[in-house]
XYZ file of C-alpha atoms in Angstrom:
116
model
C 38.407 -59.997 -19.757
C 36.415 -58.258 -17.067
C 32.986 -57.280 -18.227
C 29.384 -56.732 -17.276
C 26.470 -57.509 -19.517
C 23.030 -56.378 -18.812
C 19.685 -57.812 -19.973
C 15.912 -57.796 -19.050
C 15.030 -54.310 -20.282
C 11.778 -53.836 -22.263
C 8.526 -51.955 -22.609
C 6.036 -52.232 -19.722
C 2.976 -50.373 -18.721
C 2.769 -48.165 -15.626
C 2.310 -50.344 -12.475
C 4.113 -53.302 -14.125
C 7.341 -55.039 -13.166
C 10.637 -55.948 -14.738
C 13.730 -57.730 -13.530
C 17.110 -56.658 -14.821
C 20.225 -58.912 -14.879
C 23.704 -58.181 -15.101
C 26.221 -60.975 -15.594
C 29.737 -60.450 -14.320
C 32.811 -62.246 -15.871
C 35.105 -63.691 -15.024
C 33.522 -63.627 -11.419
C 31.203 -61.340 -9.502
C 33.550 -61.777 -6.498
C 36.072 -59.473 -7.994
C 33.885 -56.483 -7.346
C 33.832 -54.880 -3.819
C 30.665 -53.073 -4.726
C 28.065 -53.273 -7.496
C 25.213 -51.110 -8.445
C 22.619 -49.880 -10.930
C 22.413 -46.487 -12.503
C 20.170 -44.985 -15.140
C 20.238 -42.201 -17.678
C 17.144 -40.710 -19.150
C 17.200 -38.877 -22.433
C 18.764 -35.440 -22.089
C 19.622 -36.078 -18.379
C 22.652 -37.082 -16.433
C 23.262 -40.586 -15.242
C 21.855 -41.023 -11.804
C 22.476 -43.569 -8.930
C 19.766 -46.035 -8.327
C 20.938 -48.790 -6.028
C 24.102 -50.527 -4.864
C 25.074 -53.541 -2.785
C 28.240 -53.735 -0.838
C 27.947 -56.971 1.016
C 25.346 -59.322 2.509
C 22.487 -57.191 3.817
C 24.208 -53.882 2.938
C 22.075 -52.163 0.100
C 21.380 -48.509 -0.549
C 18.683 -46.971 -2.768
C 17.861 -43.627 -4.276
C 14.785 -42.063 -2.658
C 13.053 -42.245 -5.980
C 13.073 -46.020 -6.121
C 13.034 -46.995 -2.473
C 10.212 -49.543 -1.677
C 9.768 -50.160 -5.360
C 13.134 -51.608 -6.409
C 15.238 -54.353 -4.911
C 18.884 -55.141 -5.666
C 20.326 -58.538 -5.120
C 23.424 -60.501 -6.002
C 23.759 -64.174 -6.792
C 27.391 -65.341 -6.298
C 26.810 -68.796 -7.783
C 25.386 -67.354 -11.048
C 27.788 -64.298 -10.983
C 24.724 -62.129 -11.596
C 23.449 -58.904 -10.132
C 19.718 -58.220 -10.258
C 17.392 -55.306 -10.045
C 13.771 -56.185 -9.344
C 11.563 -53.213 -10.424
C 7.978 -53.137 -9.179
C 5.243 -50.539 -9.604
C 7.058 -48.895 -12.466
C 6.250 -45.317 -13.491
C 6.864 -43.381 -16.720
C 9.509 -41.449 -14.902
C 11.443 -44.647 -14.651
C 12.122 -44.675 -18.479
C 15.798 -44.694 -19.040
C 18.724 -46.672 -20.145
C 19.887 -48.770 -17.117
C 23.519 -49.517 -16.492
C 25.306 -52.019 -14.191
C 28.428 -50.851 -12.384
C 31.194 -52.736 -10.610
C 33.759 -51.190 -8.340
C 37.096 -52.971 -7.918
C 39.679 -52.354 -5.201
C 42.584 -50.260 -6.679
C 41.236 -50.401 -10.143
C 38.900 -48.489 -12.472
C 35.165 -49.230 -12.383
C 33.605 -51.341 -14.922
C 30.311 -50.392 -16.718
C 28.045 -52.517 -18.846
C 26.594 -51.364 -22.132
C 23.030 -50.659 -20.725
C 19.553 -52.023 -21.215
C 16.636 -49.841 -22.141
C 13.467 -49.674 -19.867
C 10.436 -47.884 -21.212
C 7.396 -47.427 -19.007
C 4.192 -46.295 -20.872
C 1.420 -44.409 -19.138
């Protein structure tokens, strides 16, 4: 069964850091592209970051220079390192995987709450 499972969310004060993890099964290599999205209460889901290969990462302007996406093919895990967190980063964070010629896969989400 193909699935993505996120973890690492929590409550942190503004200026703090968190690292989100997304474990892919059966293997991270089946995904051509992987990314992170978030959805704040009452808002639409928005793109945060994606990685399409070694050295090919894209970020939303709102998180550029604060968040870093990375992929560990040995651990089958996608990461999102989040630094200098702001209250506006509070949201449910979702991992996404895009496969060639097949529907995308979404994780169940992990909640990040940043207090002022």
